[in-house]
PDB file of C-alpha atoms in Angstrom:
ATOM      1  CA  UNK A  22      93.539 -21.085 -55.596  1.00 67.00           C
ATOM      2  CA  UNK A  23      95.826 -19.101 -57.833  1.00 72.00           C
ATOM      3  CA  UNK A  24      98.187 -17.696 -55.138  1.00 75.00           C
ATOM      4  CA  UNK A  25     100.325 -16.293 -57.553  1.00 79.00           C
ATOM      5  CA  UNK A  26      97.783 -13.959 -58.942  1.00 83.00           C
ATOM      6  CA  UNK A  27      96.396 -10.653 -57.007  1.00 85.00           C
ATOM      7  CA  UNK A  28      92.986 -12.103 -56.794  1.00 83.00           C
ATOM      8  CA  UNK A  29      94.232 -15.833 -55.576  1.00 85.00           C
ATOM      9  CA  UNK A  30      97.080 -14.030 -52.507  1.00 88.00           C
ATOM     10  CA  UNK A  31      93.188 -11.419 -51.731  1.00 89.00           C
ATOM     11  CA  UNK A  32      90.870 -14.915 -51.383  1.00 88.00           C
ATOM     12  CA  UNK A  33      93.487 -16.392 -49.057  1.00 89.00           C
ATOM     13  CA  UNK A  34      94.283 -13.527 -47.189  1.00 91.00           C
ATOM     14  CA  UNK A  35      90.598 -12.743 -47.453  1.00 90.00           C
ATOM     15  CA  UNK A  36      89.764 -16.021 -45.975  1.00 88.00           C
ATOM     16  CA  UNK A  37      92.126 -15.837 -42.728  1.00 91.00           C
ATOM     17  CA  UNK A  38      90.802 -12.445 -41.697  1.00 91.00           C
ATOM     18  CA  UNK A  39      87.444 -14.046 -41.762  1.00 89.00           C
ATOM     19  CA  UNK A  40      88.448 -16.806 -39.973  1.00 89.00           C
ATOM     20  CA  UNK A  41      90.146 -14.995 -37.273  1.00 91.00           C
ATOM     21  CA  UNK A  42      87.383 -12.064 -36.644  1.00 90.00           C
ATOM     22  CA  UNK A  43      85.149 -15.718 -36.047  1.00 88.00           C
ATOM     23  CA  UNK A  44      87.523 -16.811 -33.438  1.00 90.00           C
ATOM     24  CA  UNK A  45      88.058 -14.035 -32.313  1.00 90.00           C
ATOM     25  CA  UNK A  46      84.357 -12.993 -31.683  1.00 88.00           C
ATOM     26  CA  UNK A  47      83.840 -16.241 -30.112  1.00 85.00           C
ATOM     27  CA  UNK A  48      86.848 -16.712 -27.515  1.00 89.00           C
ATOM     28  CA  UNK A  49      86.949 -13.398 -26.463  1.00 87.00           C
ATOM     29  CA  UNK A  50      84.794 -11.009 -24.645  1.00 85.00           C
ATOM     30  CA  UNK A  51      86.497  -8.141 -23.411  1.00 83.00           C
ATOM     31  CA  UNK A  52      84.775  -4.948 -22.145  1.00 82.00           C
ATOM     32  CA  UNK A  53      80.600  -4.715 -22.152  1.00 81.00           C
ATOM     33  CA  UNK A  54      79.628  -2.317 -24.956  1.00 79.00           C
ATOM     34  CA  UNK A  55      76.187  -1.070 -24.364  1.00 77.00           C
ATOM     35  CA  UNK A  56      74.921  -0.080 -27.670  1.00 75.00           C
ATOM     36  CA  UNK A  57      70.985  -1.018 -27.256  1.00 75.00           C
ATOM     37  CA  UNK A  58      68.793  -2.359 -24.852  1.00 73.00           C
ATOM     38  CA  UNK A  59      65.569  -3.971 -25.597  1.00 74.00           C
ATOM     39  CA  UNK A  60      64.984  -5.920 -22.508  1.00 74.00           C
ATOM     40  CA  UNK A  61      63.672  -8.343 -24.258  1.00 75.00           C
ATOM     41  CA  UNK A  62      64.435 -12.211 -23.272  1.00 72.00           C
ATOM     42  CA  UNK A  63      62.396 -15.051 -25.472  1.00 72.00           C
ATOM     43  CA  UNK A  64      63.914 -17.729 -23.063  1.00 72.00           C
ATOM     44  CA  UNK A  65      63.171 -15.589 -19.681  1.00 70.00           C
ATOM     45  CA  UNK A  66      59.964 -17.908 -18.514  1.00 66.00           C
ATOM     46  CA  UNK A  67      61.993 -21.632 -19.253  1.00 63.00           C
ATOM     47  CA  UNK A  68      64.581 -20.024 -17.316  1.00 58.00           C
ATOM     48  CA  UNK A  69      62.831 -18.750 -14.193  1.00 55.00           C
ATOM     49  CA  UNK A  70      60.598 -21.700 -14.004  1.00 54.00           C
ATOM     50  CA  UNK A  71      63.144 -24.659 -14.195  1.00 52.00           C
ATOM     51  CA  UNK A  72      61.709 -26.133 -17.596  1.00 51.00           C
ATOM     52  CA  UNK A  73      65.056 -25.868 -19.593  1.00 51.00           C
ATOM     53  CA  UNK A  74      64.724 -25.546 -23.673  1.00 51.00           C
ATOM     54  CA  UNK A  75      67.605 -27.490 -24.286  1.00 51.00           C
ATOM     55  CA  UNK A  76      69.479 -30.394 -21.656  1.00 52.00           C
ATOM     56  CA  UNK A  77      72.881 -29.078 -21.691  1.00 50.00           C
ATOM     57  CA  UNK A  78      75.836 -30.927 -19.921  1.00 51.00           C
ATOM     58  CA  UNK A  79      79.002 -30.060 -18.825  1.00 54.00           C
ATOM     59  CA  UNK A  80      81.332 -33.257 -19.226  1.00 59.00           C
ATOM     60  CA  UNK A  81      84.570 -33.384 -21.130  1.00 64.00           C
ATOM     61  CA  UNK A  82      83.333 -35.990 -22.957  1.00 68.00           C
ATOM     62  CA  UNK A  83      80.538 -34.600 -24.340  1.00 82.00           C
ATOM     63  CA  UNK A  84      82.879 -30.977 -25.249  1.00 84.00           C
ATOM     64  CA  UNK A  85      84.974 -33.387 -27.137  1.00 86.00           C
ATOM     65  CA  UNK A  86      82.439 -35.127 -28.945  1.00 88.00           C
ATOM     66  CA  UNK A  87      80.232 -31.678 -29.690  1.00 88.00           C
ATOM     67  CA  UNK A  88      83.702 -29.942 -31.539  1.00 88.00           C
ATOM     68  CA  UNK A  89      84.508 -33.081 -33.879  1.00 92.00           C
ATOM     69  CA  UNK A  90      80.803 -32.735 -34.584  1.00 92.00           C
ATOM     70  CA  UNK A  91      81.308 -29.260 -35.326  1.00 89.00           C
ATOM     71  CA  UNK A  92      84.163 -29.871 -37.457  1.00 92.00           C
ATOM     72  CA  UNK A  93      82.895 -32.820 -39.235  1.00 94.00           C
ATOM     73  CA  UNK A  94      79.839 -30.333 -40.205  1.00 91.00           C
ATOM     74  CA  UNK A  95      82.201 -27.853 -41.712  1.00 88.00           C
ATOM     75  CA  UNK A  96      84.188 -30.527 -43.694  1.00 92.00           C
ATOM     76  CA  UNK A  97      80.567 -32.039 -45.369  1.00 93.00           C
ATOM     77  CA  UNK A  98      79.299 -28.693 -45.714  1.00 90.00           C
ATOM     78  CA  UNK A  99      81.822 -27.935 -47.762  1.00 90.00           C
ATOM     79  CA  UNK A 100      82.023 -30.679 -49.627  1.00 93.00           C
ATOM     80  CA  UNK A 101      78.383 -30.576 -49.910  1.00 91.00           C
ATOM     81  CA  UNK A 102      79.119 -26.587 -51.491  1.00 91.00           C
ATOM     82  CA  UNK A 103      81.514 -28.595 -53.742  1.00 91.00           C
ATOM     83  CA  UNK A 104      78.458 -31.473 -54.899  1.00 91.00           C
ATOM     84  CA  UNK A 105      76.323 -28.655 -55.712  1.00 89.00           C
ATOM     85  CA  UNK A 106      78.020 -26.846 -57.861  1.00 89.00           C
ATOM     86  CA  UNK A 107      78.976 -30.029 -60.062  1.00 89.00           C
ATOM     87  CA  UNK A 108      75.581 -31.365 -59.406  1.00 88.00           C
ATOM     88  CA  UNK A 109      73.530 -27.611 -60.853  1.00 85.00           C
ATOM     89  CA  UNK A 110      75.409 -28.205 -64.560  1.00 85.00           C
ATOM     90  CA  UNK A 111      73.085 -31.133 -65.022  1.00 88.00           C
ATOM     91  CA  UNK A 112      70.262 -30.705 -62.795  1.00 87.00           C
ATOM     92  CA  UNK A 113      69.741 -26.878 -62.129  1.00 85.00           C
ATOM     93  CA  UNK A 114      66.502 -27.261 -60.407  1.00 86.00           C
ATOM     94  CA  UNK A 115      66.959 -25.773 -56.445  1.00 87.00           C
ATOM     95  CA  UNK A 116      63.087 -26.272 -55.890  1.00 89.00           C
ATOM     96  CA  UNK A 117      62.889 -29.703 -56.074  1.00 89.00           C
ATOM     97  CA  UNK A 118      66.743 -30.594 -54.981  1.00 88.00           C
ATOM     98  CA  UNK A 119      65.673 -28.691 -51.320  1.00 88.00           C
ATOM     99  CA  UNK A 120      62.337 -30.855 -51.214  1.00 90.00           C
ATOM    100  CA  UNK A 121      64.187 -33.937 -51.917  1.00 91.00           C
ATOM    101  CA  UNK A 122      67.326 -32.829 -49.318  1.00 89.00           C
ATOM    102  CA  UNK A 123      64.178 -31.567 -46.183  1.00 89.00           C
ATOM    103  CA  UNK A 124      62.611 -34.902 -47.216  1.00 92.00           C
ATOM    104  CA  UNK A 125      65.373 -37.135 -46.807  1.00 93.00           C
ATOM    105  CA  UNK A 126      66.399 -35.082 -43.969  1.00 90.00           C
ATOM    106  CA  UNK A 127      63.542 -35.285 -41.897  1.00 90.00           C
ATOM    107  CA  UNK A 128      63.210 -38.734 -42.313  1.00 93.00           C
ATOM    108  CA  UNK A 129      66.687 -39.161 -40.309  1.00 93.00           C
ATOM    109  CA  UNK A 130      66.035 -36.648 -37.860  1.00 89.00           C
ATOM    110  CA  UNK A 131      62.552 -38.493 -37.122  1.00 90.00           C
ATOM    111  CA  UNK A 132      64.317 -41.508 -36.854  1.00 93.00           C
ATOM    112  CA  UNK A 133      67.558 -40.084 -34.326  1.00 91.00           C
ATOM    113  CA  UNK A 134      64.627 -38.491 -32.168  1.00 89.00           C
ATOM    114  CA  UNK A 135      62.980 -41.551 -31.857  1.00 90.00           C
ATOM    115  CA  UNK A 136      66.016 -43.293 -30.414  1.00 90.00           C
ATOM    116  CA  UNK A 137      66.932 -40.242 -28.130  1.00 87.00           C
ATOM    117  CA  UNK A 138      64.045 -38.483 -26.872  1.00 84.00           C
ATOM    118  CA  UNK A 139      61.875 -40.903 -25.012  1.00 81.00           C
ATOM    119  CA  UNK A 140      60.024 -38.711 -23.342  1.00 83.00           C
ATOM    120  CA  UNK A 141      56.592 -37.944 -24.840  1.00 82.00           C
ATOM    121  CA  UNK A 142      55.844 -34.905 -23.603  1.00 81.00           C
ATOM    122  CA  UNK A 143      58.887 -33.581 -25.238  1.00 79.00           C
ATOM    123  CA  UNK A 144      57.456 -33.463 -28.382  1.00 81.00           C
ATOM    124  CA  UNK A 145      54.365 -31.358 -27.990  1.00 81.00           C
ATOM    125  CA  UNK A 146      54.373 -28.134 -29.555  1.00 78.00           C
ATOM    126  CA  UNK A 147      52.164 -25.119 -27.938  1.00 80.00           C
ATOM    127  CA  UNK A 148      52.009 -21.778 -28.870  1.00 83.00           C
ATOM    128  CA  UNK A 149      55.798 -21.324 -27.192  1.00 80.00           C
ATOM    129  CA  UNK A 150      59.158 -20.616 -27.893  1.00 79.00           C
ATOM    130  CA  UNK A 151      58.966 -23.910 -29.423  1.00 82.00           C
ATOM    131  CA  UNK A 152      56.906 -23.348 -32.292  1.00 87.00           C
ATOM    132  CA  UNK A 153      58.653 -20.392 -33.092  1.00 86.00           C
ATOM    133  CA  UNK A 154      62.002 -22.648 -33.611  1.00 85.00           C
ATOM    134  CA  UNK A 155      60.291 -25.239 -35.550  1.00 86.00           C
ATOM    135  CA  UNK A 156      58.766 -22.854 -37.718  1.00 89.00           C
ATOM    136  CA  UNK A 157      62.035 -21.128 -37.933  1.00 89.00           C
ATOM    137  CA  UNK A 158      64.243 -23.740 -38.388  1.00 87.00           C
ATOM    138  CA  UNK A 159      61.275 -25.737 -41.102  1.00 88.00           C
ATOM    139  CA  UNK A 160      60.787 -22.163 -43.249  1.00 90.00           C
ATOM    140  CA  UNK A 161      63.421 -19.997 -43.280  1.00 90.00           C
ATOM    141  CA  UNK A 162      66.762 -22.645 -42.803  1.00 86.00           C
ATOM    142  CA  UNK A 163      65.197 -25.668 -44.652  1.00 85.00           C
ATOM    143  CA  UNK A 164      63.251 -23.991 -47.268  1.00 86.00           C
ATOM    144  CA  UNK A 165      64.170 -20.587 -48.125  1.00 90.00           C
ATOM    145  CA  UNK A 166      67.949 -21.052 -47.458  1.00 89.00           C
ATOM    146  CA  UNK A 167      69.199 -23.823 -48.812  1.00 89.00           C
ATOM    147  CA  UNK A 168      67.293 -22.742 -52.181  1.00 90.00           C
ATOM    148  CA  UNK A 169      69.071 -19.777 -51.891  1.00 90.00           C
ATOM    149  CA  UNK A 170      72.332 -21.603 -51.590  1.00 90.00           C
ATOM    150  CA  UNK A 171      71.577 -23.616 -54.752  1.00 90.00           C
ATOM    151  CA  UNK A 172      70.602 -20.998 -56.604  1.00 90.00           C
ATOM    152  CA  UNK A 173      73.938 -18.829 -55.625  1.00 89.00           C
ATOM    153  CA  UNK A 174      76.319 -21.841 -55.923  1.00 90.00           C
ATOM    154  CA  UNK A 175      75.123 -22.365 -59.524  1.00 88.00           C
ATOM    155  CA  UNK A 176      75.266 -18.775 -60.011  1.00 86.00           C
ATOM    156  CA  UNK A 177      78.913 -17.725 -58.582  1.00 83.00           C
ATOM    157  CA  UNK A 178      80.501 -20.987 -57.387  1.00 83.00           C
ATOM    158  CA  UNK A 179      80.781 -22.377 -54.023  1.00 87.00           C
ATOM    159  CA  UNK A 180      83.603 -20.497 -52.958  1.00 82.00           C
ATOM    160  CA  UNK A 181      81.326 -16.972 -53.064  1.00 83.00           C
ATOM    161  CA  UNK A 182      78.711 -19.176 -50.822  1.00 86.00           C
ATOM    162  CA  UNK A 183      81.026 -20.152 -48.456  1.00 84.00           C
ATOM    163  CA  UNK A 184      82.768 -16.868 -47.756  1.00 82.00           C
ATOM    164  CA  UNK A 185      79.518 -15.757 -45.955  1.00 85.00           C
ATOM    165  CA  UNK A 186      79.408 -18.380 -43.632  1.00 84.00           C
ATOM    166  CA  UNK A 187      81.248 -16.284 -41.098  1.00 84.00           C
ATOM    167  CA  UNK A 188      78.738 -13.693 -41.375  1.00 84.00           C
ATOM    168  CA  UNK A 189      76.307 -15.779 -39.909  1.00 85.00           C
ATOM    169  CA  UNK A 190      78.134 -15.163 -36.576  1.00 86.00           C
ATOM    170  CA  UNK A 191      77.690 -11.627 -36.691  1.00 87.00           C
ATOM    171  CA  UNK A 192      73.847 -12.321 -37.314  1.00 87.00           C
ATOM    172  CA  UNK A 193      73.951 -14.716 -34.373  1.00 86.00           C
ATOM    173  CA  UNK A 194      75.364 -11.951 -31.643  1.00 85.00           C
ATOM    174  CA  UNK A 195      72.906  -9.069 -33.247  1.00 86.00           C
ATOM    175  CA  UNK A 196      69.457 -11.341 -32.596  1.00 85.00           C
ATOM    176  CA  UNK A 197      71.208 -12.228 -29.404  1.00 83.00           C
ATOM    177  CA  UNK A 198      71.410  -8.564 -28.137  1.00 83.00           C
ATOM    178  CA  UNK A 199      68.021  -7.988 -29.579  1.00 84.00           C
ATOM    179  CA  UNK A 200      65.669 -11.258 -28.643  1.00 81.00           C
ATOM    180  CA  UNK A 201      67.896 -12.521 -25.821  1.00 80.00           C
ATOM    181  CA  UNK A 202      68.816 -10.089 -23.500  1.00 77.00           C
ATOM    182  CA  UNK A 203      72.486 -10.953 -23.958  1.00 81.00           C
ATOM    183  CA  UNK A 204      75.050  -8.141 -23.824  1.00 81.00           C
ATOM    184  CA  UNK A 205      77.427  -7.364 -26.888  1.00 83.00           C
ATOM    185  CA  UNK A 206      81.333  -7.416 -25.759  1.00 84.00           C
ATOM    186  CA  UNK A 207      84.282  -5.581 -27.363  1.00 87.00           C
ATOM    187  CA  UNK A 208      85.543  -8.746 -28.617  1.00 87.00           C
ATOM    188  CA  UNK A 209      82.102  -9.178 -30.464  1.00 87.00           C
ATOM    189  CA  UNK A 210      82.424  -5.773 -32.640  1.00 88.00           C
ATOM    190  CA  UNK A 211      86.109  -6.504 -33.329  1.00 91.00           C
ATOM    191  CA  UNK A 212      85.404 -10.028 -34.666  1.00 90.00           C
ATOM    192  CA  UNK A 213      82.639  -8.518 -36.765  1.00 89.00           C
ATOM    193  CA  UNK A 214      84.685  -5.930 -38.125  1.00 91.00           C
ATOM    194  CA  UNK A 215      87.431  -8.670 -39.418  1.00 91.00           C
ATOM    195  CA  UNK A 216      84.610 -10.673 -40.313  1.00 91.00           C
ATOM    196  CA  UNK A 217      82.918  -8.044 -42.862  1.00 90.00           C
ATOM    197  CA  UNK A 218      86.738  -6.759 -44.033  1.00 92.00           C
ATOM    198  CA  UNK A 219      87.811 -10.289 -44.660  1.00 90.00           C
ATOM    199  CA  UNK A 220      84.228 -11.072 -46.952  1.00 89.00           C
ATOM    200  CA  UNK A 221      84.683  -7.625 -48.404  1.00 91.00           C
ATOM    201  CA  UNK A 222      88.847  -8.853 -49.191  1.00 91.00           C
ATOM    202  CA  UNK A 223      87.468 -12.265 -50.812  1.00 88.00           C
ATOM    203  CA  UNK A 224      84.941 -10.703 -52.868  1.00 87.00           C
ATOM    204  CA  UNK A 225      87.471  -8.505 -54.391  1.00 89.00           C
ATOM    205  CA  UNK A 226      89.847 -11.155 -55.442  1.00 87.00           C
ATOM    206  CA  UNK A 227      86.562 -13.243 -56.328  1.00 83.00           C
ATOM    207  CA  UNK A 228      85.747  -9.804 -59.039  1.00 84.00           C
ATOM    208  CA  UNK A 229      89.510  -9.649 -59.777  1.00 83.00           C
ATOM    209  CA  UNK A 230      89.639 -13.046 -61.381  1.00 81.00           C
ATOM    210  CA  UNK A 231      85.703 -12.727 -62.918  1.00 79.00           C
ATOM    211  CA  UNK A 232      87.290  -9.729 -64.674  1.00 82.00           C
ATOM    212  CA  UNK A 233      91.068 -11.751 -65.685  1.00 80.00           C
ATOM    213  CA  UNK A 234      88.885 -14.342 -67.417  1.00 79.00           C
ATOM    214  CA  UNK A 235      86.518 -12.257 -69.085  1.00 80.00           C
ATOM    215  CA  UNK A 236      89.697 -10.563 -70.986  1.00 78.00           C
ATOM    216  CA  UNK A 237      91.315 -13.664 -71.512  1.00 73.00           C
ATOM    217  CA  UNK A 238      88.171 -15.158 -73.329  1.00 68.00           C
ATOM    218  CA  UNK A 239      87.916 -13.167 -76.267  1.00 62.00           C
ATOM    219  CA  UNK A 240      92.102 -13.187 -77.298  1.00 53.00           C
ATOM    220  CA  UNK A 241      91.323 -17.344 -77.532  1.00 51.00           C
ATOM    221  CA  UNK A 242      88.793 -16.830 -79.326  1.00 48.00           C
ATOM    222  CA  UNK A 243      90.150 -14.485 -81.820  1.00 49.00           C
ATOM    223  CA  UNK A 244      93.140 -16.514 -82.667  1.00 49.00           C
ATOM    224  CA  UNK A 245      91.033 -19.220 -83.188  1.00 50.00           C
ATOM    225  CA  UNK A 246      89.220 -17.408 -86.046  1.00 49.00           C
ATOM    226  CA  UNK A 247      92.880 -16.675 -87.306  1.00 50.00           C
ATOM    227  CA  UNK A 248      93.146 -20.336 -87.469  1.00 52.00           C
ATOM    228  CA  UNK A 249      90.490 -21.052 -89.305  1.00 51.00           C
ATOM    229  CA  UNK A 250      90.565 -21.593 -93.214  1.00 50.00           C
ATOM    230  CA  UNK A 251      88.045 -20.646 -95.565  1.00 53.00           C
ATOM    231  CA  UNK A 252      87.506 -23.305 -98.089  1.00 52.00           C
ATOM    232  CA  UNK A 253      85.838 -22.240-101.409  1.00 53.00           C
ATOM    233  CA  UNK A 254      84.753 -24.876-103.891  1.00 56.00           C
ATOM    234  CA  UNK A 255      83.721 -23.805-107.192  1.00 54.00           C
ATOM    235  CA  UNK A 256      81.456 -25.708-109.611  1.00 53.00           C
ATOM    236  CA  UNK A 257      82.388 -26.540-113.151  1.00 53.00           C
ATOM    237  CA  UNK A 258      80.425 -23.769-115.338  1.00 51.00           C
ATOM    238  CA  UNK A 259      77.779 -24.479-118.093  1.00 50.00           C
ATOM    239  CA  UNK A 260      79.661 -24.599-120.999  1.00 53.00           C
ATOM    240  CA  UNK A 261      82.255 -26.586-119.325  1.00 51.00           C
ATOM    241  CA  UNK A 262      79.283 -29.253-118.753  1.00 50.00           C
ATOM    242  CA  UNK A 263      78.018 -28.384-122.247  1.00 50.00           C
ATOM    243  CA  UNK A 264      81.156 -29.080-123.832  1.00 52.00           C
ATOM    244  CA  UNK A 265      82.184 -32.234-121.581  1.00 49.00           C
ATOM    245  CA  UNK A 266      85.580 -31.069-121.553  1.00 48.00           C
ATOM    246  CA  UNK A 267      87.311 -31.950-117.968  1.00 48.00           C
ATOM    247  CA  UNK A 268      84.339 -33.388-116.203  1.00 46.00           C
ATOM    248  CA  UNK A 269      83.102 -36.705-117.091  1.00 47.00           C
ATOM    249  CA  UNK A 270      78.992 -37.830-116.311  1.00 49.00           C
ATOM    250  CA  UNK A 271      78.546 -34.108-115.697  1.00 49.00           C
ATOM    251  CA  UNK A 272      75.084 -32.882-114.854  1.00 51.00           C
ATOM    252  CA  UNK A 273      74.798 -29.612-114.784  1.00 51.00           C
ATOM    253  CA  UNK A 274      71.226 -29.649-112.981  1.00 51.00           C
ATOM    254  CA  UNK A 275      72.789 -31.493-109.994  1.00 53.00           C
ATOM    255  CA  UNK A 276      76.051 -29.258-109.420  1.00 48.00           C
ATOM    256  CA  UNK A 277      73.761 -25.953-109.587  1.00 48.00           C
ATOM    257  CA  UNK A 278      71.611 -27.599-106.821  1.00 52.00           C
ATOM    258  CA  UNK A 279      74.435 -28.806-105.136  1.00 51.00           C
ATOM    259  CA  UNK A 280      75.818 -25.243-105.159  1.00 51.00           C
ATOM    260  CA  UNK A 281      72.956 -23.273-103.793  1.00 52.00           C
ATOM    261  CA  UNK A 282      72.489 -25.956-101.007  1.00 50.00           C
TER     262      UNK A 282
END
């Protein structure tokens, strides 16, 4: 981390602002802000008809088991960050690492809905709400972002990934205003605001340590080159060969060839 260092103390403190505008834009509500209104609500006809998207419960049990979930996801993704970025020194190839990840993937999520989901009709697709999340979730998460991520991680390290995981809250309450008909809240545009400051805070220690190594790279290198000795071996001359004198089964032929090689 490097706490002792101006860019280690602005990733940490960069990191808790982040993580408190996240809590803080999802505990707490506060006063309605109306900044738009688009009236426009994607999940209006499953709602007025009955026909729920999603079976949602309300037990303790299954609040308990949804936030180890949720932290268990954080820890692996993470670590997965972490995998990547040892994984792109030897195989930096993000096309065919996200075909191989969707693959695998979709082969366990096949299998999981299988055992859940016995209803049939459950898994028709029509030209819905539905679709659109497939799509969405099959394009843009599967495909295009996790590429991204590769390519990023094996660019500037996981920890310049992660920072903008946060961010995707902010992304989350905007589409929400917009496609769901759901209202923005003071605590919303406060937990933004410490979200972007922290991520602005992290990327400025992130530069401030790019920029300490860059300087610190060529003094090693220079007093390695002071190091360094310059050895200079001269051949014996022709009339040294001629004459024999100092140099015994002397060929004269072979040291000039030796020398220009």
């Amino acid at each position: 981390m490097g706490i002792r260092s101006v860019g280690g103390k602005a990733k940490v403190v960069g990191t808790v602002m982040g993580i408190s505008g996240a809590m803080l834009l999802t505990f707490y509500k506060g006063a309605e802000i109306k900044i738009w209104k688009t009236r426009i609500d994607l999940l209006k006809h499953y709602q007025s008809n009955g026909h729920g998207v999603f079976h949602l419960t309300s037990s303790h049990s299954n609040h308990a088991l949804g936030c180890l979930l949720a932290v268990g996801n954080c820890f692996l993704y993470a670590l997965w960050l972490i995998i990547q970025a040892k994984m792109s020194t030897t195989y930096p190839c993000p096309y065919s690492s996200t075909a191989l990840m969707c693959l695998m993937a979709s082969i366990q999520a096949s299998v999981y809905a299988l055992c859940m989901e016995k209803d049939w009709s459950q898994w028709k697709l029509g030209w819905n709400i539905r679709l659109l999340t497939a799509a969405y979730a099959g394009i843009v998460v599967a495909g295009i972002m996790i590429t991204l991520v590769i390519w990023c991680v094996r660019l500037k390290g996981p920890l310049f990934v992660s920072i903008f995981s946060p961010l995707t809250l902010v992304g989350v309450a905007v589409a929400g205003s917009i496609c769901l008909n759901e209202n923005l809240h003071l605590g919303s545009i406060l937990g933004a605001s410490l979200i972007v400051c922290g991520l602005y805070v992290v990327l400025w220690g992130k530069n401030a340590e790019i920029k300490k190594m860059s300087q610190l790279i060529p003094l090693k290198s220079t007093s390695t080159e002071a190091k360094t000795t310059e050895l200079v071996i001269s051949s014996p001359t022709n009339d040294n060969c001629k004459n024999g004198s100092n140099v015994q089964n002397c060929n004269c032929n072979d040291l000039l060839e030796k020398e220009e090689k």
